[in-house]
């Protein structure tokens, strides 16, 4: 549109890209979900949000996430613990209440479930 191509020309190019497999939302969503969930420690909720922001249909995103979770074990508690420990180390000598509040907020913004965060933080604080 910005280059003054007609909508018909743009549609024609997109159809060729899809037909050739270069543009494939399902494959992209699956790879993105695998990278973020398995290797990046992201929450399922956050991966859904980002895929939606990228214009991926909800059904395609859900199928991609479900496929990753079925293929590879993803331990969300371990991811929460890893992020919490890293964040706690970065907070230095702050008061314990302040540190816990900041870690909790950090993990909530990452998309993790509040109950999961509290359970992991309770476990961390006991050890």
PDB file of C-alpha atoms in Angstrom:
ATOM      1  CA  UNK A   1       0.000   0.000   0.000  1.00  0.00           C
ATOM      2  CA  UNK A   2       2.780   2.435   0.914  1.00  0.00           C
ATOM      3  CA  UNK A   3       4.529   1.676  -2.375  1.00  0.00           C
ATOM      4  CA  UNK A   4       1.319   2.215  -4.365  1.00  0.00           C
ATOM      5  CA  UNK A   5       0.855  -1.412  -5.383  1.00  0.00           C
ATOM      6  CA  UNK A   6      -2.703  -2.377  -6.085  1.00  0.00           C
ATOM      7  CA  UNK A   7      -4.487  -4.667  -3.611  1.00  0.00           C
ATOM      8  CA  UNK A   8      -4.743  -7.268  -6.385  1.00  0.00           C
ATOM      9  CA  UNK A   9      -0.963  -7.254  -6.856  1.00  0.00           C
ATOM     10  CA  UNK A  10      -0.385  -7.563  -3.114  1.00  0.00           C
ATOM     11  CA  UNK A  11      -2.867 -10.442  -2.859  1.00  0.00           C
ATOM     12  CA  UNK A  12      -1.195 -12.194  -5.780  1.00  0.00           C
ATOM     13  CA  UNK A  13       2.230 -11.993  -4.143  1.00  0.00           C
ATOM     14  CA  UNK A  14       0.882 -13.191  -0.796  1.00  0.00           C
ATOM     15  CA  UNK A  15      -0.864 -16.137  -2.459  1.00  0.00           C
ATOM     16  CA  UNK A  16       2.418 -17.175  -4.117  1.00  0.00           C
ATOM     17  CA  UNK A  17       4.330 -16.877  -0.834  1.00  0.00           C
ATOM     18  CA  UNK A  18       1.760 -18.996   0.994  1.00  0.00           C
ATOM     19  CA  UNK A  19       1.645 -21.564  -1.832  1.00  0.00           C
ATOM     20  CA  UNK A  20       5.423 -21.888  -1.836  1.00  0.00           C
ATOM     21  CA  UNK A  21       5.497 -22.368   1.954  1.00  0.00           C
ATOM     22  CA  UNK A  22       7.517 -19.239   2.642  1.00  0.00           C
ATOM     23  CA  UNK A  23       4.650 -17.705   4.618  1.00  0.00           C
ATOM     24  CA  UNK A  24       3.244 -20.326   7.000  1.00  0.00           C
ATOM     25  CA  UNK A  25       1.629 -19.088  10.214  1.00  0.00           C
ATOM     26  CA  UNK A  26       1.348 -22.594  11.677  1.00  0.00           C
ATOM     27  CA  UNK A  27       5.027 -23.375  11.220  1.00  0.00           C
ATOM     28  CA  UNK A  28       6.056 -19.948  12.487  1.00  0.00           C
ATOM     29  CA  UNK A  29       3.825 -20.235  15.572  1.00  0.00           C
ATOM     30  CA  UNK A  30       5.154 -23.707  16.373  1.00  0.00           C
ATOM     31  CA  UNK A  31       8.791 -22.628  16.100  1.00  0.00           C
ATOM     32  CA  UNK A  32       8.174 -19.444  18.067  1.00  0.00           C
ATOM     33  CA  UNK A  33       6.342 -21.350  20.827  1.00  0.00           C
ATOM     34  CA  UNK A  34       9.061 -24.010  20.998  1.00  0.00           C
ATOM     35  CA  UNK A  35      11.816 -21.412  21.263  1.00  0.00           C
ATOM     36  CA  UNK A  36      10.063 -19.382  23.947  1.00  0.00           C
ATOM     37  CA  UNK A  37       8.619 -22.225  26.029  1.00  0.00           C
ATOM     38  CA  UNK A  38      11.401 -24.794  25.894  1.00  0.00           C
ATOM     39  CA  UNK A  39      14.486 -22.630  25.604  1.00  0.00           C
ATOM     40  CA  UNK A  40      13.350 -19.189  26.744  1.00  0.00           C
ATOM     41  CA  UNK A  41      11.432 -20.072  29.892  1.00  0.00           C
ATOM     42  CA  UNK A  42       8.420 -18.015  28.839  1.00  0.00           C
ATOM     43  CA  UNK A  43       4.954 -18.633  30.209  1.00  0.00           C
ATOM     44  CA  UNK A  44       2.223 -20.144  28.071  1.00  0.00           C
ATOM     45  CA  UNK A  45       0.112 -17.041  28.639  1.00  0.00           C
ATOM     46  CA  UNK A  46       2.883 -14.746  27.425  1.00  0.00           C
ATOM     47  CA  UNK A  47       3.531 -16.837  24.303  1.00  0.00           C
ATOM     48  CA  UNK A  48      -0.194 -16.647  23.469  1.00  0.00           C
ATOM     49  CA  UNK A  49      -0.134 -12.869  23.927  1.00  0.00           C
ATOM     50  CA  UNK A  50       2.906 -12.342  21.730  1.00  0.00           C
ATOM     51  CA  UNK A  51       1.565 -14.576  18.969  1.00  0.00           C
ATOM     52  CA  UNK A  52      -1.703 -12.632  19.026  1.00  0.00           C
ATOM     53  CA  UNK A  53       0.249  -9.375  18.802  1.00  0.00           C
ATOM     54  CA  UNK A  54       2.039 -10.782  15.767  1.00  0.00           C
ATOM     55  CA  UNK A  55      -1.326 -11.427  14.106  1.00  0.00           C
ATOM     56  CA  UNK A  56      -1.405 -15.208  14.507  1.00  0.00           C
ATOM     57  CA  UNK A  57      -4.931 -16.609  14.760  1.00  0.00           C
ATOM     58  CA  UNK A  58      -5.857 -17.846  18.263  1.00  0.00           C
ATOM     59  CA  UNK A  59      -6.623 -21.361  17.038  1.00  0.00           C
ATOM     60  CA  UNK A  60      -3.270 -21.615  15.244  1.00  0.00           C
ATOM     61  CA  UNK A  61      -1.445 -20.301  18.324  1.00  0.00           C
ATOM     62  CA  UNK A  62      -3.269 -22.725  20.625  1.00  0.00           C
ATOM     63  CA  UNK A  63      -2.472 -25.668  18.356  1.00  0.00           C
ATOM     64  CA  UNK A  64       1.187 -24.652  18.203  1.00  0.00           C
ATOM     65  CA  UNK A  65       1.484 -24.319  21.979  1.00  0.00           C
ATOM     66  CA  UNK A  66      -0.348 -27.595  22.585  1.00  0.00           C
ATOM     67  CA  UNK A  67       1.947 -29.313  20.086  1.00  0.00           C
ATOM     68  CA  UNK A  68       5.065 -28.049  21.835  1.00  0.00           C
ATOM     69  CA  UNK A  69       3.759 -29.067  25.252  1.00  0.00           C
ATOM     70  CA  UNK A  70       2.874 -32.535  23.925  1.00  0.00           C
ATOM     71  CA  UNK A  71       6.267 -33.026  22.263  1.00  0.00           C
ATOM     72  CA  UNK A  72       8.581 -31.695  24.931  1.00  0.00           C
ATOM     73  CA  UNK A  73       8.298 -31.472  28.691  1.00  0.00           C
ATOM     74  CA  UNK A  74       8.085 -27.863  29.821  1.00  0.00           C
ATOM     75  CA  UNK A  75       8.458 -27.349  33.548  1.00  0.00           C
ATOM     76  CA  UNK A  76       6.876 -23.963  34.258  1.00  0.00           C
ATOM     77  CA  UNK A  77       7.806 -24.188  37.962  1.00  0.00           C
ATOM     78  CA  UNK A  78      11.464 -24.634  37.056  1.00  0.00           C
ATOM     79  CA  UNK A  79      11.262 -21.652  34.706  1.00  0.00           C
ATOM     80  CA  UNK A  80       9.669 -19.537  37.443  1.00  0.00           C
ATOM     81  CA  UNK A  81      12.348 -20.614  39.911  1.00  0.00           C
ATOM     82  CA  UNK A  82      15.168 -19.857  37.477  1.00  0.00           C
ATOM     83  CA  UNK A  83      13.811 -16.372  36.729  1.00  0.00           C
ATOM     84  CA  UNK A  84      13.106 -15.677  40.403  1.00  0.00           C
ATOM     85  CA  UNK A  85      16.623 -16.601  41.469  1.00  0.00           C
ATOM     86  CA  UNK A  86      18.132 -14.429  38.747  1.00  0.00           C
ATOM     87  CA  UNK A  87      15.912 -11.499  39.709  1.00  0.00           C
ATOM     88  CA  UNK A  88      16.628 -11.924  43.427  1.00  0.00           C
ATOM     89  CA  UNK A  89      20.361 -11.799  42.755  1.00  0.00           C
ATOM     90  CA  UNK A  90      19.951  -8.532  40.864  1.00  0.00           C
ATOM     91  CA  UNK A  91      18.086  -6.862  43.734  1.00  0.00           C
ATOM     92  CA  UNK A  92      21.032  -6.842  46.108  1.00  0.00           C
ATOM     93  CA  UNK A  93      20.571  -5.844  49.746  1.00  0.00           C
ATOM     94  CA  UNK A  94      17.001  -4.589  49.624  1.00  0.00           C
ATOM     95  CA  UNK A  95      14.586  -5.433  52.411  1.00  0.00           C
ATOM     96  CA  UNK A  96      13.184  -8.976  52.094  1.00  0.00           C
ATOM     97  CA  UNK A  97       9.598  -7.751  51.707  1.00  0.00           C
ATOM     98  CA  UNK A  98      10.618  -5.369  48.913  1.00  0.00           C
ATOM     99  CA  UNK A  99      12.600  -8.110  47.176  1.00  0.00           C
ATOM    100  CA  UNK A 100       9.656 -10.541  47.273  1.00  0.00           C
ATOM    101  CA  UNK A 101       7.245  -7.887  45.988  1.00  0.00           C
ATOM    102  CA  UNK A 102       9.537  -6.982  43.102  1.00  0.00           C
ATOM    103  CA  UNK A 103      10.118 -10.605  42.132  1.00  0.00           C
ATOM    104  CA  UNK A 104       6.389 -11.290  42.293  1.00  0.00           C
ATOM    105  CA  UNK A 105       5.628  -8.289  40.066  1.00  0.00           C
ATOM    106  CA  UNK A 106       8.384  -9.259  37.642  1.00  0.00           C
ATOM    107  CA  UNK A 107       7.031 -12.795  37.252  1.00  0.00           C
ATOM    108  CA  UNK A 108       3.413 -11.649  36.912  1.00  0.00           C
ATOM    109  CA  UNK A 109       4.476  -9.310  34.100  1.00  0.00           C
ATOM    110  CA  UNK A 110       6.164 -12.305  32.448  1.00  0.00           C
ATOM    111  CA  UNK A 111       2.726 -13.949  32.325  1.00  0.00           C
ATOM    112  CA  UNK A 112       3.039 -16.616  34.983  1.00  0.00           C
ATOM    113  CA  UNK A 113       0.047 -17.606  37.109  1.00  0.00           C
ATOM    114  CA  UNK A 114      -0.054 -15.982  40.535  1.00  0.00           C
ATOM    115  CA  UNK A 115      -0.687 -19.271  42.356  1.00  0.00           C
ATOM    116  CA  UNK A 116       2.290 -20.895  40.611  1.00  0.00           C
ATOM    117  CA  UNK A 117       4.528 -17.951  41.483  1.00  0.00           C
ATOM    118  CA  UNK A 118       3.518 -17.997  45.151  1.00  0.00           C
ATOM    119  CA  UNK A 119       4.073 -21.766  45.406  1.00  0.00           C
ATOM    120  CA  UNK A 120       7.563 -21.522  43.890  1.00  0.00           C
ATOM    121  CA  UNK A 121       8.523 -18.492  45.992  1.00  0.00           C
ATOM    122  CA  UNK A 122       7.348 -20.251  49.162  1.00  0.00           C
ATOM    123  CA  UNK A 123       9.515 -23.219  48.210  1.00  0.00           C
ATOM    124  CA  UNK A 124      12.499 -20.962  47.500  1.00  0.00           C
ATOM    125  CA  UNK A 125      12.206 -19.134  50.786  1.00  0.00           C
ATOM    126  CA  UNK A 126      12.085 -22.375  52.773  1.00  0.00           C
ATOM    127  CA  UNK A 127      15.406 -23.593  51.398  1.00  0.00           C
TER     128      UNK A 127
END
